[in-house]
Short mmCIF file of C-alpha atoms and ligand atoms in Angstrom, two decimals:
data_model
loop_
_atom_site.label_atom_id
_atom_site.label_comp_id
_atom_site.label_asym_id
_atom_site.label_seq_id
_atom_site.Cartn_x
_atom_site.Cartn_y
_atom_site.Cartn_z
CA LEU A 1 1.62 15.56 17.50
CA PHE A 2 -1.99 15.31 18.62
CA LEU A 3 -2.98 18.09 16.25
CA TRP A 4 -1.09 16.47 13.41
CA ASN A 5 -3.14 13.34 13.79
CA LEU A 6 -6.30 15.37 13.70
CA VAL A 7 -5.52 16.80 10.30
CA GLN A 8 -4.12 13.62 8.75
CA LYS A 9 -6.31 11.94 6.12
CA PRO A 10 -7.11 8.24 6.57
CA PHE A 11 -4.34 5.99 5.25
CA GLU A 12 -5.27 2.40 6.08
CA VAL A 13 -3.76 -0.88 5.03
CA THR A 14 -5.85 -4.03 5.47
CA VAL A 15 -4.25 -7.43 5.02
CA LEU A 16 -6.36 -9.89 3.02
CA GLY A 17 -3.94 -12.64 2.23
CA THR A 18 -0.56 -13.76 3.54
CA SER A 19 0.04 -17.24 2.07
CA SER A 20 2.51 -18.08 -0.64
CA ALA A 21 1.61 -20.44 -3.48
CA THR A 22 -1.42 -22.21 -1.99
CA PRO A 23 -4.08 -21.34 0.55
CA THR A 24 -3.80 -23.00 3.97
CA LYS A 25 -6.40 -23.62 6.64
CA ASP A 26 -5.84 -20.14 8.11
CA ARG A 27 -4.31 -18.15 5.28
CA SER A 28 -5.29 -16.86 1.84
CA PRO A 29 -3.03 -16.02 -1.08
CA SER A 30 -1.65 -12.48 -1.46
CA ALA A 31 -3.89 -9.42 -1.35
CA GLN A 32 -3.94 -6.11 0.53
CA HIS A 33 -6.54 -3.38 0.51
CA VAL A 34 -5.37 0.24 0.92
CA ARG A 35 -7.46 3.30 1.59
CA LEU A 36 -5.83 6.74 1.17
CA ASP A 37 -8.50 9.28 1.97
CA LYS A 38 -11.11 8.86 -0.79
CA HIS A 39 -8.90 6.58 -2.96
CA TYR A 40 -9.12 2.83 -2.72
CA PHE A 41 -6.46 0.38 -3.93
CA LEU A 42 -5.99 -3.35 -4.12
CA PHE A 43 -2.44 -4.71 -4.15
CA ASP A 44 -2.53 -8.19 -5.68
CA CYS A 45 -5.70 -10.26 -5.87
CA GLY A 46 -5.10 -13.89 -4.95
CA GLU A 47 -7.84 -16.51 -4.90
CA GLY A 48 -10.43 -15.73 -2.22
CA THR A 49 -9.87 -12.01 -2.23
CA GLN A 50 -13.59 -11.27 -2.58
CA ASN A 51 -14.34 -13.37 0.50
CA ARG A 52 -11.70 -11.60 2.57
CA LEU A 53 -13.08 -8.17 1.46
CA LEU A 54 -16.47 -9.28 2.71
CA ASP A 55 -14.91 -10.55 5.99
CA CYS A 56 -13.32 -7.16 6.46
CA LYS A 57 -16.42 -5.20 5.42
CA LEU A 58 -14.58 -3.49 2.59
CA LYS A 59 -16.57 -2.41 -0.45
CA LEU A 60 -15.70 -3.96 -3.80
CA GLN A 61 -17.05 -1.15 -5.88
CA LYS A 62 -14.99 1.53 -4.16
CA ILE A 63 -11.76 -0.02 -5.43
CA LYS A 64 -10.48 2.06 -8.35
CA TYR A 65 -6.87 0.88 -8.68
CA VAL A 66 -5.77 -2.80 -8.82
CA LEU A 67 -1.97 -3.40 -8.82
CA ILE A 68 -0.80 -6.85 -9.74
CA THR A 69 2.88 -7.67 -9.05
CA HIS A 70 3.30 -10.69 -11.35
CA LEU A 71 1.45 -13.58 -13.01
CA HIS A 72 2.01 -16.35 -10.49
CA GLY A 73 -1.52 -17.53 -9.69
CA ASP A 74 -1.30 -16.78 -5.97
CA HIS A 75 -1.17 -13.07 -6.85
CA PHE A 76 -3.95 -12.69 -9.46
CA PHE A 77 -6.27 -15.74 -9.62
CA GLY A 78 -8.90 -13.74 -7.73
CA LEU A 79 -8.98 -10.98 -10.32
CA PRO A 80 -11.37 -12.53 -12.95
CA GLY A 81 -13.97 -13.11 -10.21
CA LEU A 82 -13.46 -9.62 -8.82
CA ILE A 83 -13.93 -7.78 -12.09
CA THR A 84 -16.94 -9.93 -12.98
CA SER A 85 -18.64 -9.24 -9.68
CA MET A 86 -18.10 -5.51 -10.20
CA SER A 87 -20.01 -5.84 -13.48
CA LEU A 88 -22.75 -7.99 -11.94
CA PHE A 89 -23.23 -5.27 -9.33
CA LYS A 90 -23.61 -2.81 -12.33
CA ARG A 91 -20.46 -0.76 -11.79
CA THR A 92 -20.15 2.18 -14.16
CA GLU A 93 -16.97 3.85 -12.80
CA ASP A 94 -13.63 3.25 -14.54
CA LEU A 95 -11.25 0.64 -13.13
CA TYR A 96 -7.51 0.97 -13.46
CA ILE A 97 -5.45 -2.22 -13.55
CA VAL A 98 -1.67 -2.00 -13.31
CA GLY A 99 0.04 -5.23 -14.17
CA PRO A 100 2.22 -7.28 -16.56
CA ASP A 101 1.35 -6.83 -20.25
CA PRO A 102 -0.03 -10.46 -20.75
CA LEU A 103 -2.69 -9.82 -18.07
CA LYS A 104 -4.71 -7.69 -20.53
CA PRO A 105 -5.24 -10.46 -23.15
CA ILE A 106 -5.76 -13.07 -20.38
CA LEU A 107 -8.62 -11.08 -18.87
CA GLU A 108 -10.02 -10.10 -22.26
CA ALA A 109 -10.17 -13.80 -23.31
CA LEU A 110 -11.91 -14.76 -20.07
CA ILE A 111 -14.53 -12.04 -20.48
CA GLU A 112 -15.10 -12.83 -24.16
CA GLU A 113 -15.27 -16.63 -23.82
CA GLY A 114 -17.68 -16.08 -20.97
CA GLY A 115 -19.94 -14.56 -23.57
CA GLY A 116 -20.09 -11.06 -22.20
CA SER A 117 -18.76 -7.66 -21.74
CA LEU A 118 -18.37 -5.58 -18.59
CA SER A 119 -20.64 -2.78 -17.44
CA TYR A 120 -17.65 -0.40 -16.97
CA PRO A 121 -14.36 0.43 -18.68
CA ILE A 122 -11.02 -1.03 -17.63
CA HIS A 123 -7.82 0.90 -18.28
CA PHE A 124 -4.62 -1.15 -18.35
CA ILE A 125 -1.33 0.31 -17.25
CA SER A 126 1.77 -1.70 -18.00
CA SER A 127 3.90 -2.55 -14.94
CA LYS A 128 6.89 -3.35 -17.12
CA VAL A 129 9.82 -1.36 -15.69
CA THR A 130 13.59 -1.77 -15.89
CA GLU A 131 14.26 0.86 -13.21
CA ALA A 132 12.04 2.66 -10.74
CA LYS A 133 9.40 4.54 -12.71
CA GLU A 134 6.28 6.52 -11.85
CA LEU A 135 3.23 4.65 -13.17
CA ILE A 136 0.41 6.82 -11.75
CA ASP A 137 0.73 10.57 -11.09
CA HIS A 138 -2.43 11.75 -9.38
CA ARG A 139 -2.96 15.12 -7.64
CA ASP A 140 -3.32 13.28 -4.26
CA PHE A 141 -0.77 10.42 -4.67
CA SER A 142 1.81 8.80 -6.88
CA ILE A 143 2.58 5.17 -7.59
CA VAL A 144 6.10 4.10 -8.54
CA GLY A 145 6.92 0.64 -9.97
CA ILE A 146 10.12 -1.06 -8.84
CA PRO A 147 11.66 -3.96 -10.79
CA LEU A 148 12.00 -7.06 -8.53
CA GLN A 149 14.09 -10.15 -9.10
CA HIS A 150 11.80 -13.14 -9.32
CA ARG A 151 11.43 -16.20 -11.60
CA ILE A 152 9.18 -14.26 -13.98
CA PRO A 153 8.82 -10.45 -14.47
CA CYS A 154 7.68 -8.91 -11.20
CA THR A 155 7.09 -5.29 -10.09
CA GLY A 156 6.90 -3.92 -6.54
CA TYR A 157 4.93 -0.74 -5.84
CA VAL A 158 5.39 2.37 -3.71
CA LEU A 159 2.31 4.47 -2.95
CA ARG A 160 3.17 7.99 -1.81
CA GLU A 161 0.77 10.49 -0.42
CA LYS A 162 1.04 14.03 -1.91
CA GLY A 163 -0.15 17.46 -0.86
CA SER A 164 1.80 19.00 1.96
CA LEU A 165 -0.18 22.21 2.43
CA ARG A 166 -0.31 23.87 5.87
CA LYS A 167 -3.64 23.63 7.69
CA ILE A 168 -5.68 26.70 8.73
CA HIS A 169 -6.20 27.48 12.43
CA VAL A 170 -9.59 29.13 11.93
CA GLU A 171 -9.98 30.54 15.49
CA ALA A 172 -6.48 32.09 15.32
CA CYS A 173 -7.26 33.63 11.93
CA GLU A 174 -10.48 35.21 13.21
CA GLU A 175 -8.68 36.55 16.25
CA MET A 176 -5.84 38.04 14.18
CA GLY A 177 -8.14 39.44 11.59
CA VAL A 178 -7.01 37.31 8.61
CA PRO A 179 -9.85 37.17 6.02
CA VAL A 180 -11.12 33.83 4.65
CA SER A 181 -10.12 35.00 1.17
CA TYR A 182 -6.47 34.75 2.24
CA TYR A 183 -6.69 31.16 3.45
CA GLU A 184 -5.30 29.65 0.24
CA SER A 185 -2.20 31.82 0.54
CA LEU A 186 -1.84 30.84 4.19
CA LYS A 187 -1.89 27.13 3.17
CA GLN A 188 1.08 27.89 0.85
CA GLY A 189 3.00 29.31 3.80
CA LEU A 190 2.67 33.08 3.17
CA ASP A 191 2.43 35.63 5.96
CA TYR A 192 -0.49 38.05 6.08
CA VAL A 193 -0.11 41.85 6.25
CA THR A 194 -3.02 43.85 7.68
CA ASP A 195 -4.20 47.19 6.25
CA SER A 196 -2.31 48.94 9.00
CA GLY A 197 0.91 47.15 8.00
CA ARG A 198 1.04 44.66 10.87
CA VAL A 199 2.60 41.29 9.87
CA VAL A 200 0.73 38.16 11.01
CA GLU A 201 3.28 35.36 10.76
CA ASN A 202 2.08 32.20 9.04
CA GLU A 203 3.05 29.95 11.96
CA MET A 204 0.66 31.86 14.25
CA VAL A 205 -2.44 31.06 12.25
CA THR A 206 -1.69 27.69 10.66
CA PHE A 207 -0.76 24.13 11.68
CA PRO A 208 2.23 22.43 10.06
CA ALA A 209 1.51 20.32 6.98
CA PRO A 210 0.99 16.71 8.09
CA ALA A 211 3.92 14.33 7.45
CA LEU A 212 3.62 12.64 4.10
CA ARG A 213 3.16 8.90 4.43
CA SER A 214 4.04 6.07 2.06
CA PHE A 215 3.47 2.34 1.66
CA ALA A 216 5.78 -0.03 -0.18
CA TYR A 217 4.49 -3.41 -1.39
CA ILE A 218 7.48 -5.67 -2.16
CA THR A 219 6.66 -9.24 -3.17
CA ASP A 220 7.83 -11.67 -4.69
CA THR A 221 11.60 -11.20 -4.72
CA VAL A 222 14.89 -12.80 -3.98
CA PHE A 223 17.06 -10.78 -1.48
CA ASP A 224 18.00 -7.66 -3.48
CA MET A 225 19.75 -4.62 -1.95
CA ASN A 226 19.21 -2.69 -5.16
CA ILE A 227 15.71 -1.84 -4.07
CA VAL A 228 16.81 0.02 -0.94
CA PRO A 229 17.11 3.49 -2.45
CA TYR A 230 13.57 3.28 -3.83
CA ILE A 231 11.91 2.50 -0.49
CA GLN A 232 14.10 4.75 1.69
CA GLY A 233 12.20 5.95 4.77
CA VAL A 234 8.77 4.68 3.80
CA THR A 235 6.15 4.62 6.54
CA LEU A 236 5.20 0.99 6.08
CA LEU A 237 7.20 -1.60 4.17
CA TYR A 238 5.51 -4.86 3.32
CA HIS A 239 8.30 -7.25 2.36
CA GLU A 240 7.84 -10.90 1.57
CA SER A 241 9.43 -13.43 3.94
CA THR A 242 8.52 -16.74 2.45
CA PHE A 243 11.20 -18.69 4.36
CA LEU A 244 13.24 -18.86 7.59
CA LYS A 245 16.98 -18.56 7.40
CA GLU A 246 17.32 -22.32 7.76
CA HIS A 247 15.74 -22.62 4.31
CA GLU A 248 17.82 -19.87 2.75
CA SER A 249 19.04 -22.06 -0.11
CA ARG A 250 15.43 -22.89 -0.99
CA ALA A 251 14.70 -19.12 -0.96
CA GLN A 252 17.62 -18.53 -3.33
CA GLU A 253 16.50 -21.29 -5.72
CA THR A 254 12.90 -20.08 -5.88
CA PHE A 255 13.69 -16.33 -5.91
CA HIS A 256 12.15 -15.61 -2.53
CA SER A 257 13.47 -13.93 0.66
CA THR A 258 13.94 -15.08 4.24
CA ALA A 259 12.59 -13.11 7.25
CA GLU A 260 16.15 -12.16 8.15
CA GLN A 261 16.71 -10.69 4.70
CA ALA A 262 13.42 -8.70 4.92
CA GLY A 263 14.76 -7.35 8.20
CA ILE A 264 18.09 -6.37 6.63
CA ILE A 265 16.28 -4.50 3.80
CA ALA A 266 14.08 -2.64 6.31
CA ASN A 267 17.08 -1.72 8.38
CA GLN A 268 19.08 -0.44 5.38
CA ALA A 269 16.10 1.50 4.07
CA LYS A 270 15.41 3.02 7.54
CA VAL A 271 11.68 2.46 7.15
CA LYS A 272 9.31 3.25 10.01
CA GLN A 273 7.64 -0.14 10.14
CA LEU A 274 8.19 -3.53 8.51
CA MET A 275 5.37 -6.01 7.87
CA LEU A 276 6.19 -9.59 6.91
CA GLY A 277 4.01 -11.89 4.80
CA HIS A 278 3.82 -14.37 1.93
CA TYR A 279 4.58 -17.24 4.29
CA SER A 280 5.41 -20.71 3.05
CA ALA A 281 2.66 -23.25 3.86
CA ARG A 282 5.32 -25.34 5.65
CA TYR A 283 5.21 -22.99 8.64
CA GLU A 284 2.07 -23.51 10.69
CA ASP A 285 3.47 -21.27 13.43
CA ILE A 286 4.74 -18.06 11.91
CA SER A 287 6.17 -16.45 15.06
CA PRO A 288 9.76 -17.67 14.37
CA LEU A 289 9.65 -15.55 11.18
CA LEU A 290 8.93 -12.47 13.34
CA TRP A 291 11.69 -13.21 15.82
CA GLU A 292 14.18 -13.76 13.01
CA ALA A 293 13.33 -10.45 11.26
CA GLN A 294 13.51 -8.62 14.63
CA THR A 295 17.17 -9.60 15.02
CA GLN A 296 17.78 -7.15 12.11
CA PHE A 297 14.89 -4.68 12.50
CA ASN A 298 12.96 -4.33 15.73
CA THR A 299 9.85 -2.49 14.53
CA THR A 300 8.45 -5.52 12.65
CA LEU A 301 5.04 -7.15 12.71
CA LEU A 302 3.45 -10.12 11.06
CA ALA A 303 0.75 -9.71 8.40
CA VAL A 304 -2.35 -11.64 9.41
CA GLU A 305 -5.63 -11.89 7.53
CA GLY A 306 -7.90 -9.08 8.71
CA LEU A 307 -5.15 -7.00 10.25
CA ARG A 308 -5.78 -3.27 9.67
CA LEU A 309 -3.09 -0.66 10.13
CA GLU A 310 -3.66 3.07 10.27
CA LEU A 311 -0.50 4.72 9.00
CA SER A 312 0.81 7.58 11.10
CA GLY A 313 4.24 9.18 10.88
CA GLU A 314 5.40 7.11 13.93
CA PRO A 315 5.81 3.37 14.37
CA PHE A 316 2.25 2.21 14.83
CA VAL A 317 2.21 -1.39 15.96
CA SER A 318 -0.10 -0.46 18.85
CA ALA A 319 -2.72 0.90 16.40
CA ALA A 320 -3.19 -2.52 14.80
CA THR A 321 -6.55 -4.19 15.15
CA VAL A 322 -7.32 -7.79 14.23
CA PRO A 323 -11.03 -8.44 13.73
CA GLN A 324 -12.42 -11.84 14.68
CA PHE A 325 -14.15 -13.60 11.82
ZN1 ZN B 1 3.81 -15.58 -4.63
ZN1 ZN B 2 5.84 -15.55 -7.40
#
């Protein structure tokens, strides 16, 4: 297990905003920053996201993929400011924005009426899906869109790490006489045969491929068991929990979920870890949301601004760190 951790690439989720609808004294609207090795993602971009990125010492310009779930303001009102700042800082690299179709003309109008153009190209990818669909297929990861049930069209996202090659045990290779030129074949799992016909078994000179990790970002949605197959076994599930069970009828009316319902989804999908968020401003103390979800799924934690999680294959609550602003 120790060796596995050594060879795992960084996969970090940083919470930037946990509030539904409006900011509160302690909470910002929805946004989460994700790093997977050398790839940087932003899931939703509520108002104040740039400030939270600064608080967390995360670099704006490194973000290459922005994924917007839907066009309620608490999920994208930070985006015009973000893309403008990228241009003011003279970005030249491409930016990919995945989101609802109307987002493109909205941003284009803002840029044009502001009298300018951007210093870099933006590529729009439509998030309109009627069933789970792969939206980005990269050599190192994939992103699948999942249709959610909300008051307006809304898409959840699952980011999955790719690349399950075995890792080379260099000292063992040198000892067993396996040449460097054969390393690529070793990574694929092949055995090596020496000139004298001796077989060096792959397991003796390689480490197992690290477990592939995944992150599901599910917000905003009414309680919907149809999403369970699409998020089965994910390493970290972020699922909205706007309300407590005592406000379940309000959740139903507004197409949101309760903490208990988020727990039921996590339990059914057998995820490794559940993270709650998108809290109604009515709850100053959010711990009852945690207790309620834990009646259904024990390995649950609360999203808090600044919380950073390093995803491993195991439940990883203890790895969480909350910086003090
Ligand atoms: Zn929302
Ligand atoms: Zn919404």
